[in-house]
N, CA, C and O atoms as a printed pandas DataFrame, in Angstrom:
     atom_number atom_name residue_name chain_id  residue_number  x_coord  y_coord  z_coord
0              1         N          GLN        A               1   -9.984  -11.181   12.023
1              2        CA          GLN        A               1   -8.923  -11.448   12.459
2              3         C          GLN        A               1   -7.944  -11.560   11.882
3              4         O          GLN        A               1   -7.974  -11.652   10.655
4              5         N          VAL        A               2   -6.473  -11.594   12.753
5              6        CA          VAL        A               2   -5.197  -11.270   12.014
6              7         C          VAL        A               2   -4.227  -12.565   12.630
7              8         O          VAL        A               2   -4.215  -12.652   13.858
8              9         N          GLN        A               3   -3.619  -13.322   12.048
9             10        CA          GLN        A               3   -2.659  -13.926   12.969
10            11         C          GLN        A               3   -1.546  -13.930   13.149
11            12         O          GLN        A               3   -1.250  -13.156   12.239
12            13         N          LEU        A               4   -0.562  -14.192   13.627
13            14        CA          LEU        A               4    0.779  -13.143   13.656
14            15         C          LEU        A               4    2.076  -15.066   14.576
15            16         O          LEU        A               4    2.132  -15.947   15.434
16            17         N          VAL        A               5    2.657  -14.485   13.509
17            18        CA          VAL        A               5    3.949  -15.845   14.349
18            19         C          VAL        A               5    5.350  -15.090   14.265
19            20         O          VAL        A               5    5.745  -14.190   13.523
20            21         N          GLU        A               6    5.882  -15.711   15.181
21            22        CA          GLU        A               6    7.083  -15.316   14.956
22            23         C          GLU        A               6    7.728  -15.830   15.385
23            24         O          GLU        A               6    7.414  -16.597   16.295
24            25         N          SER        A               7    9.759  -15.599   14.701
25            26        CA          SER        A               7   10.173  -16.503   15.051
26            27         C          SER        A               7   11.901  -16.265   14.504
27            28         O          SER        A               7   11.813  -15.742   13.393
28            29         N          GLY        A               8   12.729  -16.369   14.709
29            30        CA          GLY        A               8   14.191  -16.532   14.700
30            31         C          GLY        A               8   14.976  -16.041   16.367
31            32         O          GLY        A               8   15.961  -15.329   16.565
32            33         N          GLY        A               9   14.286  -16.583   17.120
33            34        CA          GLY        A               9   14.920  -15.834   18.337
34            35         C          GLY        A               9   15.430  -17.390   18.704
35            36         O          GLY        A               9   15.223  -18.478   18.166
36            37         N          GLY        A              10   16.344  -16.887   20.111
37            38        CA          GLY        A              10   17.243  -17.989   20.505
38            39         C          GLY        A              10   18.555  -17.664   21.264
39            40         O          GLY        A              10   18.606  -16.639   21.943
40            41         N          LEU        A              11   19.563  -18.458   21.180
41            42        CA          LEU        A              11   20.846  -17.981   21.751
42            43         C          LEU        A              11   21.733  -17.017   21.463
43            44         O          LEU        A              11   21.816  -16.811   22.674
44            45         N          VAL        A              12   22.523  -16.179   20.978
45            46        CA          VAL        A              12   23.245  -15.300   21.300
46            47         C          VAL        A              12   24.328  -14.938   21.482
47            48         O          VAL        A              12   23.825  -14.891   22.604
48            49         N          GLN        A              13   25.669  -14.513   21.580
49            50        CA          GLN        A              13   26.433  -14.152   22.670
50            51         C          GLN        A              13   26.295  -12.815   22.750
51            52         O          GLN        A              13   25.362  -12.379   22.075
52            53         N          PRO        A              14   27.090  -11.806   23.520
53            54        CA          PRO        A              14   27.109  -10.676   23.542
54            55         C          PRO        A              14   27.691   -9.928   21.942
55            56         O          PRO        A              14   28.563  -10.344   21.179
56            57         N          GLY        A              15   27.121   -9.124   21.877
57            58        CA          GLY        A              15   27.872   -8.476   21.027
58            59         C          GLY        A              15   27.225   -8.603   19.383
59            60         O          GLY        A              15   27.217   -7.696   18.550
60            61         N          GLY        A              16   26.798   -9.741   19.243
61            62        CA          GLY        A              16   26.125  -11.041   18.383
62            63         C          GLY        A              16   24.510  -10.306   17.484
63            64         O          GLY        A              16   23.896   -9.275   17.758
64            65         N          SER        A              17   24.282  -11.184   16.551
65            66        CA          SER        A              17   22.884   -9.981   16.482
66            67         C          SER        A              17   22.041  -11.231   15.722
67            68         O          SER        A              17   22.691  -12.185   15.295
68            69         N          LEU        A              18   20.658  -11.200   15.574
69            70        CA          LEU        A              18   19.353  -11.676   15.699
70            71         C          LEU        A              18   18.720  -11.142   14.582
71            72         O          LEU        A              18   18.763   -9.921   14.426
72            73         N          ARG        A              19   18.063  -11.938   13.671
73            74        CA          ARG        A              19   16.925  -11.224   12.954
74            75         C          ARG        A              19   15.713  -12.305   13.628
75            76         O          ARG        A              19   15.508  -13.494   13.874
76            77         N          LEU        A              20   15.003  -10.740   13.733
77            78        CA          LEU        A              20   13.015  -12.113   14.268
78            79         C          LEU        A              20   12.285  -11.710   13.252
79            80         O          LEU        A              20   12.775  -10.602   13.032
80            81         N          SER        A              21   11.564  -11.841   12.595
81            82        CA          SER        A              21   10.502  -12.511   11.667
82            83         C          SER        A              21    9.681  -12.412   12.427
83            84         O          SER        A              21    9.734  -12.821   13.587
84            85         N          CYS        A              22    8.288  -11.545   11.622
85            86        CA          CYS        A              22    6.722  -12.372   12.322
86            87         C          CYS        A              22    6.346  -12.118   10.902
87            88         O          CYS        A              22    6.663  -11.281   10.057
88            89         N          ALA        A              23    5.336  -13.435   10.967
89            90        CA          ALA        A              23    4.821  -13.308    9.667
90            91         C          ALA        A              23    2.473  -13.144    9.778
91            92         O          ALA        A              23    1.718  -13.931   10.349
92            93         N          ALA        A              24    2.191  -12.180    9.190
93            94        CA          ALA        A              24    1.202  -12.173    9.576
94            95         C          ALA        A              24   -0.201  -12.334    8.207
95            96         O          ALA        A              24   -0.350  -11.935    7.052
96            97         N          SER        A              25   -0.576  -12.722    8.680
97            98        CA          SER        A              25   -2.583  -13.447    7.960
98            99         C          SER        A              25   -3.077  -12.787    7.991
99           100         O          SER        A              25   -2.568  -11.666    8.019
100          101         N          GLY        A              26   -4.578  -12.969    8.013
101          102        CA          GLY        A              26   -5.999  -12.260    7.493
102          103         C          GLY        A              26   -5.887  -11.293    7.501
103          104         O          GLY        A              26   -4.769  -10.796    7.361
104          105         N          SER        A              27   -7.346  -10.314    7.724
105          106        CA          SER        A              27   -7.557   -8.824    7.511
106          107         C          SER        A              27   -6.506   -7.902    8.069
107          108         O          SER        A              27   -6.376   -7.559    9.244
108          109         N          ILE        A              28   -5.781   -7.559    7.034
109          110        CA          ILE        A              28   -4.847   -6.191    7.521
110          111         C          ILE        A              28   -5.444   -5.521    7.137
111          112         O          ILE        A              28   -6.081   -5.941    6.170
112          113         N          PHE        A              29   -5.688   -4.166    7.511
113          114        CA          PHE        A              29   -5.953   -3.032    6.576
114          115         C          PHE        A              29   -5.407   -1.449    7.373
115          116         O          PHE        A              29   -5.529   -1.330    8.592
116          117         N          SER        A              30   -4.851   -0.386    6.569
117          118        CA          SER        A              30   -4.341    0.430    6.967
118          119         C          SER        A              30   -6.015    1.521    7.373
119          120         O          SER        A              30   -7.201    1.384    7.072
120          121         N          PRO        A              31   -5.047    2.785    8.367
121          122        CA          PRO        A              31   -3.958    2.410    9.169
122          123         C          PRO        A              31   -3.748    1.853    9.895
123          124         O          PRO        A              31   -4.745    1.865   10.616
124          125         N          TYR        A              32   -2.822    1.086   10.421
125          126        CA          TYR        A              32   -2.325   -0.226   11.284
126          127         C          TYR        A              32   -0.575    0.495   11.813
127          128         O          TYR        A              32    0.331    1.100   11.241
128          129         N          VAL        A              33   -0.834   -0.003   13.160
129          130        CA          VAL        A              33    1.003   -0.256   13.623
130          131         C          VAL        A              33    1.134   -1.605   13.873
131          132         O          VAL        A              33    0.322   -2.457   14.232
132          133         N          MET        A              34    2.385   -1.640   13.600
133          134        CA          MET        A              34    3.071   -3.101   13.617
134          135         C          MET        A              34    4.335   -3.089   14.990
135          136         O          MET        A              34    5.204   -2.247   14.763
136          137         N          GLY        A              35    4.458   -3.540   15.758
137          138        CA          GLY        A              35    5.748   -3.625   16.820
138          139         C          GLY        A              35    6.555   -4.792   16.723
139          140         O          GLY        A              35    6.546   -5.677   15.868
140          141         N          TRP        A              36    7.162   -4.666   17.605
141          142        CA          TRP        A              36    7.652   -5.572   18.527
142          143         C          TRP        A              36    7.876   -5.431   19.879
143          144         O          TRP        A              36    8.750   -4.581   20.049
144          145         N          TYR        A              37    7.450   -5.914   20.966
145          146        CA          TYR        A              37    7.545   -5.775   22.327
146          147         C          TYR        A              37    8.030   -7.020   23.263
147          148         O          TYR        A              37    7.585   -8.167   23.218
148          149         N          ARG        A              38    9.176   -6.454   24.226
149          150        CA          ARG        A              38    9.408   -7.578   24.736
150          151         C          ARG        A              38    8.716   -7.365   26.406
151          152         O          ARG        A              38    8.007   -6.477   26.879
152          153         N          GLN        A              39    9.494   -9.045   27.186
153          154        CA          GLN        A              39    8.498   -9.049   28.238
154          155         C          GLN        A              39    9.302  -10.205   29.137
155          156         O          GLN        A              39    9.117  -11.418   29.034
156          157         N          VAL        A              40   10.402   -9.430   30.201
157          158        CA          VAL        A              40   11.288  -10.271   31.306
158          159         C          VAL        A              40   10.092  -11.234   32.279
159          160         O          VAL        A              40    8.978  -11.335   31.766
160          161         N          PRO        A              41   10.234  -11.666   33.137
161          162        CA          PRO        A              41    9.794  -12.248   33.873
162          163         C          PRO        A              41    9.347  -11.550   34.948
163          164         O          PRO        A              41   10.479  -11.078   35.052
164          165         N          GLY        A              42    8.491  -10.805   36.260
165          166        CA          GLY        A              42    8.280   -9.948   36.583
166          167         C          GLY        A              42    8.007   -8.374   36.642
167          168         O          GLY        A              42    7.920   -7.433   37.430
168          169         N          LYS        A              43    7.912   -8.780   35.003
169          170        CA          LYS        A              43    8.228   -6.920   34.805
170          171         C          LYS        A              43    6.815   -6.834   33.572
171          172         O          LYS        A              43    6.116   -7.781   33.210
172          173         N          GLN        A              44    6.746   -5.796   33.253
173          174        CA          GLN        A              44    5.672   -5.167   32.167
174          175         C          GLN        A              44    6.358   -4.862   30.402
175          176         O          GLN        A              44    7.087   -4.149   29.713
176          177         N          ARG        A              45    5.363   -6.136   30.424
177          178        CA          ARG        A              45    6.123   -5.707   28.233
178          179         C          ARG        A              45    6.083   -4.716   28.282
179          180         O          ARG        A              45    5.240   -4.005   28.828
180          181         N          GLU        A              46    7.192   -4.386   27.594
181          182        CA          GLU        A              46    7.701   -3.070   27.209
182          183         C          GLU        A              46    7.846   -2.582   25.653
183          184         O          GLU        A              46    8.009   -3.710   25.188
184          185         N          LEU        A              47    7.895   -1.885   24.724
185          186        CA          LEU        A              47    7.941   -1.237   23.600
186          187         C          LEU        A              47    9.069   -1.501   23.336
187          188         O          LEU        A              47    9.906   -1.213   24.192
188          189         N          VAL        A              48    9.529   -2.146   22.062
189          190        CA          VAL        A              48   10.626   -2.116   21.709
190          191         C          VAL        A              48   10.853   -0.940   20.313
191          192         O          VAL        A              48   11.491    0.098   20.491
192          193         N          ALA        A              49   10.267   -1.271   19.025
193          194        CA          ALA        A              49   10.298   -0.494   18.367
194          195         C          ALA        A              49    9.159   -1.050   17.541
195          196         O          ALA        A              49    8.924   -2.256   17.465
196          197         N          ARG        A              50    8.268    0.159   16.752
197          198        CA          ARG        A              50    7.133    0.023   16.011
198          199         C          ARG        A              50    7.193    0.557   14.634
199          200         O          ARG        A              50    8.096    1.372   14.444
200          201         N          ILE        A              51    6.351    0.247   13.534
201          202        CA          ILE        A              51    5.892    1.101   12.462
202          203         C          ILE        A              51    5.050    1.280   11.804
203          204         O          ILE        A              51    4.543    0.260   11.338
204          205         N          THR        A              52    4.474    2.535   11.423
205          206        CA          THR        A              52    2.965    2.542   10.815
206          207         C          THR        A              52    2.897    2.053    9.520
207          208         O          THR        A              52    3.814    1.660    8.800
208          209         N          SER        A              53    1.595    2.127    9.285
209          210        CA          SER        A              53    1.223    1.872    8.038
210          211         C          SER        A              53    1.903    2.763    7.131
211          212         O          SER        A              53    1.961    2.224    6.026
212          213         N          GLY        A              54    2.582    4.197    7.138
213          214        CA          GLY        A              54    2.367    5.058    6.656
214          215         C          GLY        A              54    4.582    5.197    7.098
215          216         O          GLY        A              54    5.177    6.183    6.665
216          217         N          ASP        A              55    5.137    4.432    7.674
217          218        CA          ASP        A              55    6.803    4.393    7.313
218          219         C          ASP        A              55    6.778    4.759    8.614
219          220         O          ASP        A              55    7.424    3.922    9.244
220          221         N          ILE        A              56    6.423    5.456    9.203
221          222        CA          ILE        A              56    6.888    6.377   10.509
222          223         C          ILE        A              56    7.313    5.175   11.417
223          224         O          ILE        A              56    6.760    4.075   11.411
224          225         N          THR        A              57    8.525    5.594   12.310
225          226        CA          THR        A              57    9.444    4.658   13.053
226          227         C          THR        A              57    9.463    4.666   14.271
227          228         O          THR        A              57   10.036    5.734   14.487
228          229         N          ASN        A              58    9.223    4.192   15.317
229          230        CA          ASN        A              58   10.348    4.784   16.899
230          231         C          ASN        A              58   10.272    3.559   17.424
231          232         O          ASN        A              58    9.699    2.489   17.222
232          233         N          TYR        A              59   11.326    4.246   18.449
233          234        CA          TYR        A              59   12.119    2.921   19.138
234          235         C          TYR        A              59   12.508    3.311   20.425
235          236         O          TYR        A              59   12.575    4.459   20.865
236          237         N          ALA        A              60   12.721    2.412   20.905
237          238        CA          ALA        A              60   13.014    2.643   22.287
238          239         C          ALA        A              60   14.527    2.842   23.148
239          240         O          ALA        A              60   15.413    1.988   23.164
240          241         N          ASP        A              61   14.589    4.259   23.894
241          242        CA          ASP        A              61   16.017    4.836   23.366
242          243         C          ASP        A              61   17.226    3.597   23.670
243          244         O          ASP        A              61   18.397    3.806   23.356
244          245         N          SER        A              62   16.706    2.045   24.440
245          246        CA          SER        A              62   17.634    1.563   25.155
246          247         C          SER        A              62   18.045    0.848   23.634
247          248         O          SER        A              62   18.983    0.057   23.742
248          249         N          VAL        A              63   17.580    0.975   22.453
249          250        CA          VAL        A              63   17.822   -0.226   21.522
250          251         C          VAL        A              63   17.558    0.909   20.463
251          252         O          VAL        A              63   16.514    0.804   19.819
252          253         N          LYS        A              64   18.282    1.853   20.239
253          254        CA          LYS        A              64   18.212    3.050   19.194
254          255         C          LYS        A              64   19.901    2.880   18.896
255          256         O          LYS        A              64   20.711    2.568   19.768
256          257         N          GLY        A              65   20.196    3.126   17.629
257          258        CA          GLY        A              65   20.862    2.726   17.003
258          259         C          GLY        A              65   21.822    1.262   16.520
259          260         O          GLY        A              65   22.684    0.959   15.695
260          261         N          ARG        A              66   20.940    0.562   17.759
261          262        CA          ARG        A              66   21.566   -1.046   17.376
262          263         C          ARG        A              66   20.446   -2.173   16.609
263          264         O          ARG        A              66   20.728   -3.209   16.008
264          265         N          PHE        A              67   18.943   -1.495   16.895
265          266        CA          PHE        A              67   18.030   -2.122   16.439
266          267         C          PHE        A              67   17.262   -1.860   15.009
267          268         O          PHE        A              67   17.441   -0.753   14.502
268          269         N          THR        A              68   16.723   -2.463   14.569
269          270        CA          THR        A              68   15.862   -1.737   13.458
270          271         C          THR        A              68   14.673   -2.471   12.687
271          272         O          THR        A              68   14.743   -3.645   12.323
272          273         N          ILE        A              69   13.513   -1.593   12.470
273          274        CA          ILE        A              69   12.607   -2.699   12.312
274          275         C          ILE        A              69   11.999   -2.677   10.807
275          276         O          ILE        A              69   12.343   -1.705   10.135
276          277         N          SER        A              70   11.261   -3.489   10.278
277          278        CA          SER        A              70   11.423   -3.199    8.907
278          279         C          SER        A              70    9.888   -3.878    8.677
279          280         O          SER        A              70    9.224   -4.336    9.607
280          281         N          ARG        A              71    9.448   -3.856    7.252
281          282        CA          ARG        A              71    8.789   -4.893    6.475
282          283         C          ARG        A              71    8.458   -5.248    4.956
283          284         O          ARG        A              71    8.667   -4.665    3.892
284          285         N          ASP        A              72    7.973   -6.215    5.240
285          286        CA          ASP        A              72    7.856   -6.364    3.399
286          287         C          ASP        A              72    6.375   -6.757    3.088
287          288         O          ASP        A              72    5.903   -7.826    3.474
288          289         N          ASN        A              73    5.808   -6.016    2.511
289          290        CA          ASN        A              73    4.846   -5.766    2.574
290          291         C          ASN        A              73    3.903   -7.037    1.784
291          292         O          ASN        A              73    2.751   -7.428    1.973
292          293         N          ALA        A              74    5.241   -7.561    0.592
293          294        CA          ALA        A              74    4.214   -8.340   -0.406
294          295         C          ALA        A              74    3.795   -9.313    0.245
295          296         O          ALA        A              74    2.687   -9.848    0.258
296          297         N          LYS        A              75    5.349   -9.672    1.156
297          298        CA          LYS        A              75    5.470  -11.122    2.392
298          299         C          LYS        A              75    4.301  -10.815    3.453
299          300         O          LYS        A              75    3.543  -11.777    3.571
300          301         N          ASN        A              76    4.023   -9.883    4.126
301          302        CA          ASN        A              76    3.238   -9.710    5.050
302          303         C          ASN        A              76    3.786  -10.111    6.386
303          304         O          ASN        A              76    3.325  -10.615    7.410
304          305         N          THR        A              77    4.855   -9.721    6.005
305          306        CA          THR        A              77    6.097   -9.875    7.231
306          307         C          THR        A              77    6.883   -8.434    7.908
307          308         O          THR        A              77    7.122   -7.383    7.312
308          309         N          LEU        A              78    7.190   -8.793    9.381
309          310        CA          LEU        A              78    7.986   -7.722   10.016
310          311         C          LEU        A              78    8.622   -8.208    9.888
311          312         O          LEU        A              78    8.709   -9.345    9.425
312          313         N          TYR        A              79    9.731   -7.126   10.466
313          314        CA          TYR        A              79   11.318   -8.150   10.669
314          315         C          TYR        A              79   12.111   -6.873   12.334
315          316         O          TYR        A              79   11.930   -5.776   12.863
316          317         N          LEU        A              80   12.707   -7.726   12.399
317          318        CA          LEU        A              80   13.405   -7.062   13.790
318          319         C          LEU        A              80   14.999   -6.658   13.533
319          320         O          LEU        A              80   15.211   -6.325   14.699
320          321         N          GLN        A              81   15.703   -6.538   13.171
321          322        CA          GLN        A              81   17.356   -6.629   13.080
322          323         C          GLN        A              81   17.957   -6.416   14.388
323          324         O          GLN        A              81   17.836   -5.241   14.733
324          325         N          MET        A              82   18.426   -6.981   15.046
325          326        CA          MET        A              82   19.278   -6.894   16.837
326          327         C          MET        A              82   20.704   -7.103   16.506
327          328         O          MET        A              82   21.251   -8.147   16.150
328          329         N          ASN        A              83   21.217   -5.912   16.689
329          330        CA          ASN        A              83   22.440   -6.004   15.999
330          331         C          ASN        A              83   23.109   -5.038   17.685
331          332         O          ASN        A              83   22.546   -4.130   18.296
332          333         N          SER        A              84   24.440   -5.712   17.978
333          334        CA          SER        A              84   25.477   -5.554   19.380
334          335         C          SER        A              84   24.249   -5.902   20.526
335          336         O          SER        A              84   23.752   -5.202   21.408
336          337         N          LEU        A              85   23.974   -7.433   20.057
337          338        CA          LEU        A              85   22.933   -7.404   21.795
338          339         C          LEU        A              85   23.574   -7.470   22.897
339          340         O          LEU        A              85   24.770   -7.763   22.908
340          341         N          LYS        A              86   22.947   -7.233   23.904
341          342        CA          LYS        A              86   23.796   -7.590   25.341
342          343         C          LYS        A              86   22.874   -8.176   26.530
343          344         O          LYS        A              86   21.676   -8.388   26.343
344          345         N          PRO        A              87   23.337   -8.356   27.428
345          346        CA          PRO        A              87   22.835   -9.516   28.356
346          347         C          PRO        A              87   21.136   -8.894   28.830
347          348         O          PRO        A              87   20.175   -9.592   29.152
348          349         N          GLU        A              88   21.191   -7.531   28.745
349          350        CA          GLU        A              88   19.649   -7.426   29.016
350          351         C          GLU        A              88   18.696   -6.644   28.484
351          352         O          GLU        A              88   17.792   -5.899   28.860
352          353         N          ASP        A              89   19.532   -7.339   26.760
353          354        CA          ASP        A              89   18.323   -7.629   25.705
354          355         C          ASP        A              89   17.531   -8.636   25.512
355          356         O          ASP        A              89   16.761   -8.800   24.566
356          357         N          THR        A              90   17.811   -9.664   26.863
357          358        CA          THR        A              90   17.509  -11.199   26.676
358          359         C          THR        A              90   15.639  -10.740   27.427
359          360         O          THR        A              90   15.317  -10.119   28.441
360          361         N          ALA        A              91   14.952  -11.295   26.521
361          362        CA          ALA        A              91   13.638  -11.526   26.912
362          363         C          ALA        A              91   12.863  -12.504   25.919
363          364         O          ALA        A              91   13.347  -13.328   25.142
364          365         N          VAL        A              92   11.450  -12.170   26.172
365          366        CA          VAL        A              92   10.977  -12.698   25.059
366          367         C          VAL        A              92    9.525  -11.912   23.988
367          368         O          VAL        A              92    8.481  -11.388   24.375
368          369         N          TYR        A              93    9.900  -12.070   22.993
369          370        CA          TYR        A              93    9.889  -10.759   21.978
370          371         C          TYR        A              93    8.125  -11.260   21.736
371          372         O          TYR        A              93    7.513  -12.326   21.680
372          373         N          TYR        A              94    7.888  -10.214   21.670
373          374        CA          TYR        A              94    6.520  -10.377   21.059
374          375         C          TYR        A              94    6.104   -8.900   19.937
375          376         O          TYR        A              94    6.180   -7.681   20.086
376          377         N          CYS        A              95    5.580   -9.961   18.627
377          378        CA          CYS        A              95    4.961   -9.168   17.489
378          379         C          CYS        A              95    3.435   -8.925   18.257
379          380         O          CYS        A              95    2.732   -9.744   18.849
380          381         N          ASN        A              96    3.262   -7.757   18.051
381          382        CA          ASN        A              96    1.895   -6.491   17.871
382          383         C          ASN        A              96    1.710   -5.973   16.166
383          384         O          ASN        A              96    2.557   -5.356   15.520
384          385         N          TYR        A              97   -0.022   -6.551   15.550
385          386        CA          TYR        A              97   -0.520   -6.049   15.174
386          387         C          TYR        A              97   -1.817   -5.001   15.767
387          388         O          TYR        A              97   -2.761   -5.360   16.471
388          389         N          ARG        A              98   -1.492   -3.385   15.162
389          390        CA          ARG        A              98   -2.768   -2.752   16.215
390          391         C          ARG        A              98   -3.530   -2.112   14.956
391          392         O          ARG        A              98   -3.105   -1.465   13.999
392          393         N          GLN        A              99   -4.629   -2.477   15.265
393          394        CA          GLN        A              99   -5.540   -2.206   13.527
394          395         C          GLN        A              99   -6.470   -0.556   14.987
395          396         O          GLN        A              99   -6.977   -0.360   16.091
396          397         N          LEU        A             100   -5.996    0.118   13.582
397          398        CA          LEU        A             100   -6.899    1.110   14.683
398          399         C          LEU        A             100   -8.133    1.844   13.729
399          400         O          LEU        A             100   -8.321    3.001   14.105
400          401         N          LEU        A             101   -8.750    1.558   12.925
401          402        CA          LEU        A             101   -9.761    2.325   12.468
402          403         C          LEU        A             101  -11.081    0.807   12.080
403          404         O          LEU        A             101  -10.326   -0.079   11.679
404          405         N          PRO        A             102  -12.366    0.295   12.045
405          406        CA          PRO        A             102  -13.136    1.050   12.414
406          407         C          PRO        A             102  -12.798    1.501   14.528
407          408         O          PRO        A             102  -12.940    2.553   15.150
408          409         N          VAL        A             103  -12.432    0.388   14.877
409          410        CA          VAL        A             103  -12.131    0.348   16.421
410          411         C          VAL        A             103  -10.506   -0.011   16.903
411          412         O          VAL        A             103   -9.549   -0.562   16.359
412          413         N          ARG        A             104  -10.661    0.368   17.697
413          414        CA          ARG        A             104   -8.968   -0.332   17.705
414          415         C          ARG        A             104   -8.686   -1.098   18.120
415          416         O          ARG        A             104   -9.074   -0.828   19.256
416          417         N          SER        A             105   -7.980   -2.600   18.251
417          418        CA          SER        A             105   -7.930   -3.837   18.202
418          419         C          SER        A             105   -6.694   -4.130   17.872
419          420         O          SER        A             105   -6.180   -3.942   16.770
420          421         N          ASP        A             106   -5.834   -4.937   19.516
421          422        CA          ASP        A             106   -4.587   -5.569   19.715
422          423         C          ASP        A             106   -4.698   -6.475   19.311
423          424         O          ASP        A             106   -5.871   -6.820   19.446
424          425         N          TYR        A             107   -3.629   -7.825   18.392
425          426        CA          TYR        A             107   -2.849   -8.729   17.926
426          427         C          TYR        A             107   -1.375   -8.974   18.633
427          428         O          TYR        A             107   -0.423   -8.212   18.795
428          429         N          TRP        A             108   -1.615  -10.542   19.032
429          430        CA          TRP        A             108   -0.499  -10.548   19.425
430          431         C          TRP        A             108   -0.095  -12.197   19.065
431          432         O          TRP        A             108   -0.875  -13.149   19.074
432          433         N          GLY        A             109    1.359  -12.214   18.750
433          434        CA          GLY        A             109    1.570  -13.168   18.278
434          435         C          GLY        A             109    2.457  -14.233   19.879
435          436         O          GLY        A             109    2.789  -13.771   20.970
436          437         N          GLN        A             110    2.582  -15.628   19.393
437          438        CA          GLN        A             110    2.891  -16.576   20.727
438          439         C          GLN        A             110    4.286  -15.698   21.395
439          440         O          GLN        A             110    4.798  -15.998   22.474
440          441         N          GLY        A             111    4.622  -14.899   20.765
441          442        CA          GLY        A             111    6.366  -14.838   21.374
442          443         C          GLY        A             111    7.508  -16.035   21.110
443          444         O          GLY        A             111    7.169  -17.183   20.821
444          445         N          THR        A             112    9.286  -15.506   21.286
445          446        CA          THR        A             112    9.935  -16.050   20.811
446          447         C          THR        A             112   10.889  -15.473   21.753
447          448         O          THR        A             112   10.847  -14.338   22.228
448          449         N          GLN        A             113   11.909  -16.548   22.009
449          450        CA          GLN        A             113   12.221  -16.010   23.603
450          451         C          GLN        A             113   13.693  -15.928   22.805
451          452         O          GLN        A             113   14.041  -16.867   22.089
452          453         N          VAL        A             114   14.445  -14.866   22.959
453          454        CA          VAL        A             114   15.689  -14.004   22.749
454          455         C          VAL        A             114   16.948  -14.235   24.197
455          456         O          VAL        A             114   16.899  -13.401   25.101
456          457         N          THR        A             115   17.762  -15.130   24.266
457          458        CA          THR        A             115   18.970  -14.770   25.198
458          459         C          THR        A             115   19.971  -14.670   24.891
459          460         O          THR        A             115   20.485  -15.470   24.109
460          461         N          VAL        A             116   20.565  -13.708   25.369
461          462        CA          VAL        A             116   21.774  -12.955   25.388
462          463         C          VAL        A             116   22.907  -13.298   26.345
463          464         O          VAL        A             116   22.786  -12.589   27.344
464          465         N          SER        A             117   24.012  -14.145   26.439
465          466        CA          SER        A             117   24.646  -14.609   26.900
466          467         C          SER        A             117   25.922  -15.866   26.584
467          468         O          SER        A             117   25.766  -16.925   25.976
468          469         N          SER        A             118   27.362  -15.256   27.311
469          470        CA          SER        A             118   28.319  -16.023   27.164
470          471         C          SER        A             118   27.883  -17.168   27.366
471          472         O          SER        A             118   28.636  -18.138   27.283
């Protein structure tokens, strides 16, 4: 089992920055993928960014050049640095841990609200 706890959300003005954190605990084994997803009411949850245990990163086109995903292995913590925030970035952001072996399993955090508004 893996537990994920997000923090760092809040209200920010357009053009501002926030850093989300996701503290992971439990049984974490390579290979895996960790990522950030977001969801707004009435829409499907969408991938924002992800990083593999081999440090390969992927970003949604809408956040490329503005968001950076990283992790601190010593702290078992995943981060999402969000710069140049736009109102359309407003959503609940979820941390995800995907175990790949021996079977694929997904674990989710409780989510943290990010609101970009003046």
